[in-house]
Amino acid sequence: MSGSLLRLVCTAAVAATTVLAPTPATAAPEPQSDLGQEPAAVAELLTDLQQLYRKAEEATEAYNATEEKLKKQRAETDRLDRALARTRLSLHDSRGAAGRLARQQYQSSTDISPYVRLLLARDPQHAIDQGHVIGRLARERAGTVGRLTGNERKARDLARKARKALDDQLALTERRKKERDQVRERLHDVEELLASLSRDQLTALAAFEKEGITKAQEKFMASGALGNMGNGGGSSTGIRKPSAEGDRALRHAVRQLGKPYVWGAEGPKSYDCSGLTSQAWAEAGTPIPRTSQEQWKRLKRIPLTELRPGDLVVYFPKATHVALYLGDGMVVQAPRPGAKVKVSPIAANPVLGAVRPDPDGKPLRRYRPPELPEGATDGSDEGYDGEGAYAAPAPDTSTR
């Protein structure tokens, strides 16, 4: 069964935890099933699944953050290695020049001193010329010694930095491995729980979750959190226009609809949540941080009433999930393992807030929303797959 379900504790809990539209908790709706199970039992099972998935997603974003640091550290290590190689080549040349200088001094040690030759010059002009030559030779020798000393000092400094950079890289590689194992362990816990359920139980949970998302969305939209017409208002048509960059980012995201979620992936064949948002904005010409936490931390925060297409909606207290705002209360997201990139209600997860990657971007004068392919809203909003299908990360082929 390819269905929905996963992270919502229950219908009322989702509505209650939506940050910008808090409401008192209400009784959980009855599951649409003839299993004879109590609603409390279904809600408890949803709670367990939601908690497992929260831990998996937190581990995924930690893995993504370490992966980004590792990429930068690799680049720094390579830069220092290249600089050290160039400095060692210069040091080799400097030592060669110093050796030639030493040989010249040794070979001319039995000759008359150049200063004596200056005193014995046949005329003043010749003495001046001799003096210029002696001065130039002295400066050349001093320069040779200075370059040798400087290159030796620079080589030692670069060698020390290169060793530290490599140590940091190895430490990050080890941390990434541990975090990768943690993600796999968390997903294995989810798979074990799902495998223990019967098809009827999965059907009941899917129906329970769907009803919960629907009611959470209705409450969120009715609260006025998004302003006029649920899409930001601000124009005679009720549609807030994106910037040129936001439009390009959103259209790129829409072109990814139907591609599978794979944790740690950033395209072009698969994505995780922040992989989709970061690549969409990179395609728009505005690079943004890789992880949802960094996007929330570093990008400009905006009120939900000012949301425009292309802005990012961030979810959960720890900012562990992110999506692109489509308009009319909908987002484009890569939900969770077992799901595909799709269009979802903005309140499918508890909203933390919103950020804008291009706060200085001017709204387009004319805007036509992107056309959505058939089935854009099909599938899981919560990343749950009744068959327990979870995409594994790409294999680690790094050697350093």
mmCIF file of C-alpha atoms in Angstrom, residues 59-391:
data_model
loop_
_atom_site.group_PDB
_atom_site.id
_atom_site.type_symbol
_atom_site.label_atom_id
_atom_site.label_comp_id
_atom_site.label_asym_id
_atom_site.label_seq_id
_atom_site.Cartn_x
_atom_site.Cartn_y
_atom_site.Cartn_z
ATOM 1 C CA ALA A 59 19.547 12.956 12.650
ATOM 2 C CA THR A 60 19.218 13.598 8.921
ATOM 3 C CA GLU A 61 19.650 17.353 9.280
ATOM 4 C CA ALA A 62 22.626 16.808 11.612
ATOM 5 C CA TYR A 63 24.124 14.536 8.938
ATOM 6 C CA ASN A 64 23.485 17.207 6.291
ATOM 7 C CA ALA A 65 25.150 19.895 8.406
ATOM 8 C CA THR A 66 28.234 17.743 8.953
ATOM 9 C CA GLU A 67 28.332 16.893 5.251
ATOM 10 C CA GLU A 68 28.415 20.610 4.422
ATOM 11 C CA LYS A 69 31.211 21.230 6.920
ATOM 12 C CA LEU A 70 33.098 18.274 5.475
ATOM 13 C CA LYS A 71 32.822 19.663 1.936
ATOM 14 C CA LYS A 72 34.261 22.995 3.091
ATOM 15 C CA GLN A 73 36.987 21.264 5.079
ATOM 16 C CA ARG A 74 37.986 19.150 2.097
ATOM 17 C CA ALA A 75 38.265 22.302 -0.008
ATOM 18 C CA GLU A 76 40.390 23.967 2.683
ATOM 19 C CA THR A 77 42.626 20.905 2.996
ATOM 20 C CA ASP A 78 43.133 20.789 -0.766
ATOM 21 C CA ARG A 79 43.897 24.527 -0.852
ATOM 22 C CA LEU A 80 46.526 24.194 1.868
ATOM 23 C CA ASP A 81 48.049 21.157 0.168
ATOM 24 C CA ARG A 82 48.409 23.097 -3.086
ATOM 25 C CA ALA A 83 49.871 26.117 -1.291
ATOM 26 C CA LEU A 84 52.318 23.881 0.565
ATOM 27 C CA ALA A 85 53.405 22.247 -2.683
ATOM 28 C CA ARG A 86 54.061 25.658 -4.256
ATOM 29 C CA THR A 87 55.965 26.851 -1.190
ATOM 30 C CA ARG A 88 58.102 23.714 -1.112
ATOM 31 C CA LEU A 89 58.970 24.268 -4.773
ATOM 32 C CA SER A 90 59.965 27.864 -3.990
ATOM 33 C CA LEU A 91 61.943 26.623 -1.004
ATOM 34 C CA HIS A 92 63.762 24.161 -3.253
ATOM 35 C CA ASP A 93 64.664 26.996 -5.638
ATOM 36 C CA SER A 94 65.738 29.215 -2.746
ATOM 37 C CA ARG A 95 67.987 26.493 -1.358
ATOM 38 C CA GLY A 96 69.509 26.033 -4.801
ATOM 39 C CA ALA A 97 70.218 29.760 -5.047
ATOM 40 C CA ALA A 98 71.703 29.764 -1.546
ATOM 41 C CA GLY A 99 73.910 26.809 -2.489
ATOM 42 C CA ARG A 100 75.201 28.617 -5.546
ATOM 43 C CA LEU A 101 75.909 31.681 -3.421
ATOM 44 C CA ALA A 102 77.858 29.586 -0.922
ATOM 45 C CA ARG A 103 79.916 28.000 -3.701
ATOM 46 C CA GLN A 104 80.694 31.406 -5.206
ATOM 47 C CA GLN A 105 81.873 32.708 -1.877
ATOM 48 C CA TYR A 106 84.044 29.654 -1.326
ATOM 49 C CA GLN A 107 85.564 29.784 -4.802
ATOM 50 C CA SER A 108 86.388 33.472 -4.507
ATOM 51 C CA SER A 109 87.734 33.260 -0.949
ATOM 52 C CA THR A 110 91.392 33.347 -2.109
ATOM 53 C CA ASP A 111 90.834 36.290 -4.391
ATOM 54 C CA ILE A 112 91.341 39.890 -3.439
ATOM 55 C CA SER A 113 88.430 41.281 -1.489
ATOM 56 C CA PRO A 114 86.041 43.311 -3.647
ATOM 57 C CA TYR A 115 86.406 46.144 -1.129
ATOM 58 C CA VAL A 116 90.200 46.120 -1.618
ATOM 59 C CA ARG A 117 89.602 46.207 -5.361
ATOM 60 C CA LEU A 118 87.447 49.246 -4.798
ATOM 61 C CA LEU A 119 90.285 50.999 -2.967
ATOM 62 C CA LEU A 120 92.713 50.087 -5.754
ATOM 63 C CA ALA A 121 90.469 51.394 -8.525
ATOM 64 C CA ARG A 122 92.355 53.338 -11.185
ATOM 65 C CA ASP A 123 90.030 56.347 -11.158
ATOM 66 C CA PRO A 124 87.027 57.677 -9.202
ATOM 67 C CA GLN A 125 84.445 56.771 -11.847
ATOM 68 C CA HIS A 126 85.696 53.219 -11.935
ATOM 69 C CA ALA A 127 85.470 53.143 -8.146
ATOM 70 C CA ILE A 128 81.873 54.322 -8.263
ATOM 71 C CA ASP A 129 81.030 51.644 -10.810
ATOM 72 C CA GLN A 130 82.722 49.036 -8.638
ATOM 73 C CA GLY A 131 80.766 50.278 -5.646
ATOM 74 C CA HIS A 132 77.462 49.898 -7.507
ATOM 75 C CA VAL A 133 78.351 46.345 -8.459
ATOM 76 C CA ILE A 134 79.375 45.474 -4.920
ATOM 77 C CA GLY A 135 76.146 46.952 -3.557
ATOM 78 C CA ARG A 136 74.015 45.069 -6.072
ATOM 79 C CA LEU A 137 75.746 41.801 -5.272
ATOM 80 C CA ALA A 138 75.263 42.394 -1.557
ATOM 81 C CA ARG A 139 71.559 43.110 -2.066
ATOM 82 C CA GLU A 140 71.160 40.004 -4.216
ATOM 83 C CA ARG A 141 72.845 37.883 -1.576
ATOM 84 C CA ALA A 142 70.702 39.398 1.172
ATOM 85 C CA GLY A 143 67.608 38.795 -0.951
ATOM 86 C CA THR A 144 68.574 35.172 -1.534
ATOM 87 C CA VAL A 145 69.037 34.575 2.174
ATOM 88 C CA GLY A 146 65.807 36.436 2.973
ATOM 89 C CA ARG A 147 63.782 34.394 0.487
ATOM 90 C CA LEU A 148 65.238 31.188 1.852
ATOM 91 C CA THR A 149 64.389 32.167 5.419
ATOM 92 C CA GLY A 150 60.898 33.353 4.478
ATOM 93 C CA ASN A 151 60.100 30.247 2.445
ATOM 94 C CA GLU A 152 61.281 27.997 5.257
ATOM 95 C CA ARG A 153 59.068 29.828 7.732
ATOM 96 C CA LYS A 154 56.091 29.787 5.332
ATOM 97 C CA ALA A 155 56.567 26.084 4.606
ATOM 98 C CA ARG A 156 56.612 25.237 8.308
ATOM 99 C CA ASP A 157 53.460 27.301 8.902
ATOM 100 C CA LEU A 158 51.611 25.773 5.951
ATOM 101 C CA ALA A 159 52.663 22.253 6.922
ATOM 102 C CA ARG A 160 51.251 22.816 10.413
ATOM 103 C CA LYS A 161 47.967 24.181 9.024
ATOM 104 C CA ALA A 162 47.721 21.348 6.500
ATOM 105 C CA ARG A 163 48.166 18.726 9.237
ATOM 106 C CA LYS A 164 45.461 20.373 11.345
ATOM 107 C CA ALA A 165 43.127 20.664 8.353
ATOM 108 C CA LEU A 166 43.558 16.980 7.604
ATOM 109 C CA ASP A 167 42.926 16.082 11.249
ATOM 110 C CA ASP A 168 39.739 18.176 11.184
ATOM 111 C CA GLN A 169 38.666 16.491 7.979
ATOM 112 C CA LEU A 170 39.196 13.022 9.432
ATOM 113 C CA ALA A 171 37.229 14.010 12.559
ATOM 114 C CA LEU A 172 34.331 15.288 10.433
ATOM 115 C CA THR A 173 34.411 12.120 8.348
ATOM 116 C CA GLU A 174 34.112 10.029 11.499
ATOM 117 C CA ARG A 175 31.284 12.204 12.833
ATOM 118 C CA ARG A 176 29.430 11.933 9.527
ATOM 119 C CA LYS A 177 29.710 8.153 9.660
ATOM 120 C CA LYS A 178 28.221 8.088 13.169
ATOM 121 C CA GLU A 179 25.373 10.391 12.133
ATOM 122 C CA ARG A 180 24.714 8.294 9.038
ATOM 123 C CA ASP A 181 24.461 5.223 11.253
ATOM 124 C CA GLN A 182 22.072 7.081 13.566
ATOM 125 C CA VAL A 183 19.766 7.939 10.662
ATOM 126 C CA ARG A 184 19.744 4.327 9.505
ATOM 127 C CA GLU A 185 19.037 3.158 13.048
ATOM 128 C CA ARG A 186 16.116 5.576 13.417
ATOM 129 C CA LEU A 187 14.612 4.533 10.093
ATOM 130 C CA HIS A 188 15.043 0.887 11.035
ATOM 131 C CA ASP A 189 12.990 1.561 14.181
ATOM 132 C CA VAL A 190 10.230 3.037 12.021
ATOM 133 C CA GLU A 191 10.316 0.064 9.655
ATOM 134 C CA GLU A 192 10.087 -2.378 12.543
ATOM 135 C CA LEU A 193 7.039 -0.616 13.955
ATOM 136 C CA LEU A 194 5.332 -0.471 10.557
ATOM 137 C CA ALA A 195 6.125 -4.108 9.856
ATOM 138 C CA SER A 196 4.357 -5.084 13.056
ATOM 139 C CA LEU A 197 1.050 -3.589 11.864
ATOM 140 C CA SER A 198 -1.629 -5.354 9.884
ATOM 141 C CA ARG A 199 -3.013 -3.916 6.656
ATOM 142 C CA ASP A 200 -6.236 -2.995 8.474
ATOM 143 C CA GLN A 201 -4.245 -1.122 11.088
ATOM 144 C CA LEU A 202 -2.330 0.731 8.396
ATOM 145 C CA THR A 203 -5.607 1.659 6.715
ATOM 146 C CA ALA A 204 -7.018 2.957 9.995
ATOM 147 C CA LEU A 205 -3.900 4.992 10.695
ATOM 148 C CA ALA A 206 -3.859 6.447 7.167
ATOM 149 C CA ALA A 207 -7.498 7.513 7.454
ATOM 150 C CA PHE A 208 -6.891 8.945 10.925
ATOM 151 C CA GLU A 209 -3.953 10.957 9.692
ATOM 152 C CA LYS A 210 -5.702 12.246 6.574
ATOM 153 C CA GLU A 211 -8.631 13.506 8.598
ATOM 154 C CA GLY A 212 -6.214 15.095 11.038
ATOM 155 C CA ILE A 213 -4.365 16.995 8.313
ATOM 156 C CA THR A 214 -7.630 18.180 6.779
ATOM 157 C CA LYS A 215 -8.904 19.567 10.073
ATOM 158 C CA ALA A 216 -5.538 21.102 10.940
ATOM 159 C CA GLN A 217 -5.474 22.866 7.563
ATOM 160 C CA GLU A 218 -9.043 24.118 7.960
ATOM 161 C CA LYS A 219 -8.287 25.546 11.404
ATOM 162 C CA PHE A 220 -5.041 27.095 10.215
ATOM 163 C CA MET A 221 -6.664 28.794 7.231
ATOM 164 C CA ALA A 222 -9.671 29.935 9.265
ATOM 165 C CA SER A 223 -7.356 31.498 11.853
ATOM 166 C CA GLY A 224 -6.288 34.161 9.354
ATOM 167 C CA ALA A 225 -2.610 33.342 9.876
ATOM 168 C CA LEU A 226 -1.988 33.753 6.143
ATOM 169 C CA GLY A 227 -3.999 36.938 5.772
ATOM 170 C CA ASN A 228 -6.478 37.689 2.993
ATOM 171 C CA MET A 229 -7.697 34.630 1.069
ATOM 172 C CA GLY A 230 -5.044 32.439 2.707
ATOM 173 C CA ASN A 231 -2.321 33.507 0.273
ATOM 174 C CA GLY A 232 -0.949 36.707 1.652
ATOM 175 C CA GLY A 233 -3.313 39.156 0.016
ATOM 176 C CA GLY A 234 -1.825 42.433 -0.967
ATOM 177 C CA SER A 235 -3.329 42.774 -4.464
ATOM 178 C CA SER A 236 -6.651 43.159 -6.148
ATOM 179 C CA THR A 237 -6.626 39.503 -7.098
ATOM 180 C CA GLY A 238 -5.656 38.334 -3.626
ATOM 181 C CA ILE A 239 -2.475 36.722 -4.963
ATOM 182 C CA ARG A 240 0.830 37.972 -3.640
ATOM 183 C CA LYS A 241 3.375 38.067 -6.459
ATOM 184 C CA PRO A 242 6.837 36.509 -6.049
ATOM 185 C CA SER A 243 10.142 38.058 -6.999
ATOM 186 C CA ALA A 244 11.808 36.922 -10.204
ATOM 187 C CA GLU A 245 14.163 34.728 -8.162
ATOM 188 C CA GLY A 246 11.313 33.319 -6.074
ATOM 189 C CA ASP A 247 9.389 32.487 -9.235
ATOM 190 C CA ARG A 248 12.384 30.628 -10.694
ATOM 191 C CA ALA A 249 12.972 28.746 -7.419
ATOM 192 C CA LEU A 250 9.336 27.685 -7.192
ATOM 193 C CA ARG A 251 9.152 26.564 -10.820
ATOM 194 C CA HIS A 252 12.292 24.497 -10.352
ATOM 195 C CA ALA A 253 10.723 22.837 -7.307
ATOM 196 C CA VAL A 254 7.529 22.121 -9.246
ATOM 197 C CA ARG A 255 9.578 20.416 -11.966
ATOM 198 C CA GLN A 256 10.849 18.008 -9.294
ATOM 199 C CA LEU A 257 7.367 16.767 -8.370
ATOM 200 C CA GLY A 258 7.197 12.982 -8.227
ATOM 201 C CA LYS A 259 10.906 12.457 -7.524
ATOM 202 C CA PRO A 260 11.668 10.294 -4.479
ATOM 203 C CA TYR A 261 12.778 11.474 -1.071
ATOM 204 C CA VAL A 262 16.257 10.203 -0.179
ATOM 205 C CA TRP A 263 17.839 11.524 2.989
ATOM 206 C CA GLY A 264 20.999 13.499 2.336
ATOM 207 C CA ALA A 265 20.108 13.955 -1.361
ATOM 208 C CA GLU A 266 20.092 17.324 -3.135
ATOM 209 C CA GLY A 267 19.152 16.314 -6.673
ATOM 210 C CA PRO A 268 18.833 15.966 -9.461
ATOM 211 C CA LYS A 269 17.166 12.528 -9.178
ATOM 212 C CA SER A 270 16.117 12.641 -5.516
ATOM 213 C CA TYR A 271 15.918 15.081 -2.623
ATOM 214 C CA ASP A 272 15.449 15.490 1.073
ATOM 215 C CA CYS A 273 13.499 18.483 2.391
ATOM 216 C CA SER A 274 16.327 21.036 2.622
ATOM 217 C CA GLY A 275 18.042 19.541 -0.418
ATOM 218 C CA LEU A 276 14.989 20.542 -2.462
ATOM 219 C CA THR A 277 14.776 24.085 -1.087
ATOM 220 C CA SER A 278 18.512 24.798 -1.308
ATOM 221 C CA GLN A 279 18.784 23.503 -4.869
ATOM 222 C CA ALA A 280 15.656 25.364 -5.976
ATOM 223 C CA TRP A 281 17.111 28.668 -4.820
ATOM 224 C CA ALA A 282 20.550 27.808 -6.182
ATOM 225 C CA GLU A 283 18.897 27.311 -9.570
ATOM 226 C CA ALA A 284 17.298 30.734 -9.124
ATOM 227 C CA GLY A 285 20.755 32.277 -8.695
ATOM 228 C CA THR A 286 20.520 32.845 -4.933
ATOM 229 C CA PRO A 287 22.505 30.236 -2.975
ATOM 230 C CA ILE A 288 21.155 29.575 0.530
ATOM 231 C CA PRO A 289 22.327 27.352 3.422
ATOM 232 C CA ARG A 290 21.991 23.600 2.922
ATOM 233 C CA THR A 291 20.083 22.626 6.069
ATOM 234 C CA SER A 292 16.662 23.677 7.329
ATOM 235 C CA GLN A 293 18.136 24.853 10.647
ATOM 236 C CA GLU A 294 20.638 27.111 8.912
ATOM 237 C CA GLN A 295 17.969 28.397 6.540
ATOM 238 C CA TRP A 296 15.846 29.320 9.558
ATOM 239 C CA LYS A 297 18.816 30.809 11.386
ATOM 240 C CA ARG A 298 20.446 32.838 8.612
ATOM 241 C CA LEU A 299 17.676 33.900 6.228
ATOM 242 C CA LYS A 300 15.369 36.850 6.839
ATOM 243 C CA ARG A 301 12.263 35.893 8.800
ATOM 244 C CA ILE A 302 8.923 37.218 7.634
ATOM 245 C CA PRO A 303 5.355 37.095 9.007
ATOM 246 C CA LEU A 304 3.147 34.439 7.486
ATOM 247 C CA THR A 305 0.797 37.225 6.414
ATOM 248 C CA GLU A 306 3.530 38.370 4.000
ATOM 249 C CA LEU A 307 4.224 34.970 2.461
ATOM 250 C CA ARG A 308 4.721 35.026 -1.277
ATOM 251 C CA PRO A 309 5.446 32.126 -3.669
ATOM 252 C CA GLY A 310 9.013 30.877 -3.343
ATOM 253 C CA ASP A 311 9.388 31.789 0.334
ATOM 254 C CA LEU A 312 10.361 28.996 2.705
ATOM 255 C CA VAL A 313 8.041 27.635 5.386
ATOM 256 C CA VAL A 314 9.923 26.064 8.304
ATOM 257 C CA TYR A 315 8.408 23.442 10.600
ATOM 258 C CA PHE A 316 8.757 22.019 14.117
ATOM 259 C CA PRO A 317 10.400 23.668 17.149
ATOM 260 C CA LYS A 318 13.884 22.569 16.078
ATOM 261 C CA ALA A 319 13.411 23.723 12.462
ATOM 262 C CA THR A 320 13.916 20.197 11.169
ATOM 263 C CA HIS A 321 11.689 20.464 8.103
ATOM 264 C CA VAL A 322 11.235 23.032 5.332
ATOM 265 C CA ALA A 323 9.110 23.541 2.200
ATOM 266 C CA LEU A 324 8.586 26.151 -0.545
ATOM 267 C CA TYR A 325 5.403 28.177 -0.434
ATOM 268 C CA LEU A 326 3.271 27.674 -3.539
ATOM 269 C CA GLY A 327 0.353 29.972 -2.682
ATOM 270 C CA ASP A 328 -3.241 29.550 -1.571
ATOM 271 C CA GLY A 329 -2.149 27.773 1.597
ATOM 272 C CA MET A 330 -0.133 25.061 -0.168
ATOM 273 C CA VAL A 331 3.575 24.181 -0.251
ATOM 274 C CA VAL A 332 5.932 22.105 -2.389
ATOM 275 C CA GLN A 333 7.989 19.729 -0.268
ATOM 276 C CA ALA A 334 10.024 16.555 -0.112
ATOM 277 C CA PRO A 335 8.130 15.011 2.827
ATOM 278 C CA ARG A 336 9.945 11.970 4.245
ATOM 279 C CA PRO A 337 11.449 8.619 3.262
ATOM 280 C CA GLY A 338 8.879 6.530 1.447
ATOM 281 C CA ALA A 339 7.274 9.612 -0.120
ATOM 282 C CA LYS A 340 7.892 11.760 -3.194
ATOM 283 C CA VAL A 341 8.180 15.479 -3.843
ATOM 284 C CA LYS A 342 4.606 16.749 -3.811
ATOM 285 C CA VAL A 343 2.208 19.580 -3.095
ATOM 286 C CA SER A 344 0.844 19.569 0.477
ATOM 287 C CA PRO A 345 -1.296 21.720 2.762
ATOM 288 C CA ILE A 346 0.837 24.237 4.627
ATOM 289 C CA ALA A 347 -0.502 22.881 7.953
ATOM 290 C CA ALA A 348 0.429 19.251 7.240
ATOM 291 C CA ASN A 349 3.149 19.841 9.851
ATOM 292 C CA PRO A 350 3.325 22.272 12.806
ATOM 293 C CA VAL A 351 4.520 25.608 11.393
ATOM 294 C CA LEU A 352 7.460 27.334 13.066
ATOM 295 C CA GLY A 353 7.645 30.348 10.757
ATOM 296 C CA ALA A 354 8.781 31.556 7.364
ATOM 297 C CA VAL A 355 11.941 33.015 5.812
ATOM 298 C CA ARG A 356 12.690 34.839 2.574
ATOM 299 C CA PRO A 357 15.961 34.137 0.723
ATOM 300 C CA ASP A 358 15.722 37.375 -1.308
ATOM 301 C CA PRO A 359 14.297 40.054 1.007
ATOM 302 C CA ASP A 360 15.289 42.800 -1.434
ATOM 303 C CA GLY A 361 13.673 41.084 -4.421
ATOM 304 C CA LYS A 362 10.969 43.165 -6.078
ATOM 305 C CA PRO A 363 7.619 41.482 -6.828
ATOM 306 C CA LEU A 364 6.952 40.687 -10.462
ATOM 307 C CA ARG A 365 4.544 43.025 -12.208
ATOM 308 C CA ARG A 366 2.806 40.072 -13.811
ATOM 309 C CA TYR A 367 2.668 36.576 -12.423
ATOM 310 C CA ARG A 368 1.029 33.361 -13.480
ATOM 311 C CA PRO A 369 1.320 30.459 -10.994
ATOM 312 C CA PRO A 370 3.071 27.358 -12.362
ATOM 313 C CA GLU A 371 0.826 24.658 -13.756
ATOM 314 C CA LEU A 372 0.807 21.545 -11.617
ATOM 315 C CA PRO A 373 0.930 18.101 -13.214
ATOM 316 C CA GLU A 374 -1.784 15.586 -12.538
ATOM 317 C CA GLY A 375 -1.304 13.853 -9.209
ATOM 318 C CA ALA A 376 0.790 16.675 -7.700
ATOM 319 C CA THR A 377 -1.056 16.339 -4.392
ATOM 320 C CA ASP A 378 -1.178 12.538 -4.359
ATOM 321 C CA GLY A 379 0.736 10.494 -1.839
ATOM 322 C CA SER A 380 1.986 11.025 1.650
ATOM 323 C CA ASP A 381 2.251 14.434 3.243
ATOM 324 C CA GLU A 382 4.023 12.776 6.157
ATOM 325 C CA GLY A 383 6.451 10.484 4.414
ATOM 326 C CA TYR A 384 4.791 7.281 5.441
ATOM 327 C CA ASP A 385 4.625 4.283 3.133
ATOM 328 C CA GLY A 386 2.489 1.324 4.171
ATOM 329 C CA GLU A 387 4.921 -1.074 2.517
ATOM 330 C CA GLY A 388 7.824 0.298 4.533
ATOM 331 C CA ALA A 389 9.656 1.598 1.464
ATOM 332 C CA TYR A 390 12.532 3.782 2.570
ATOM 333 C CA ALA A 391 15.206 5.089 0.224
#
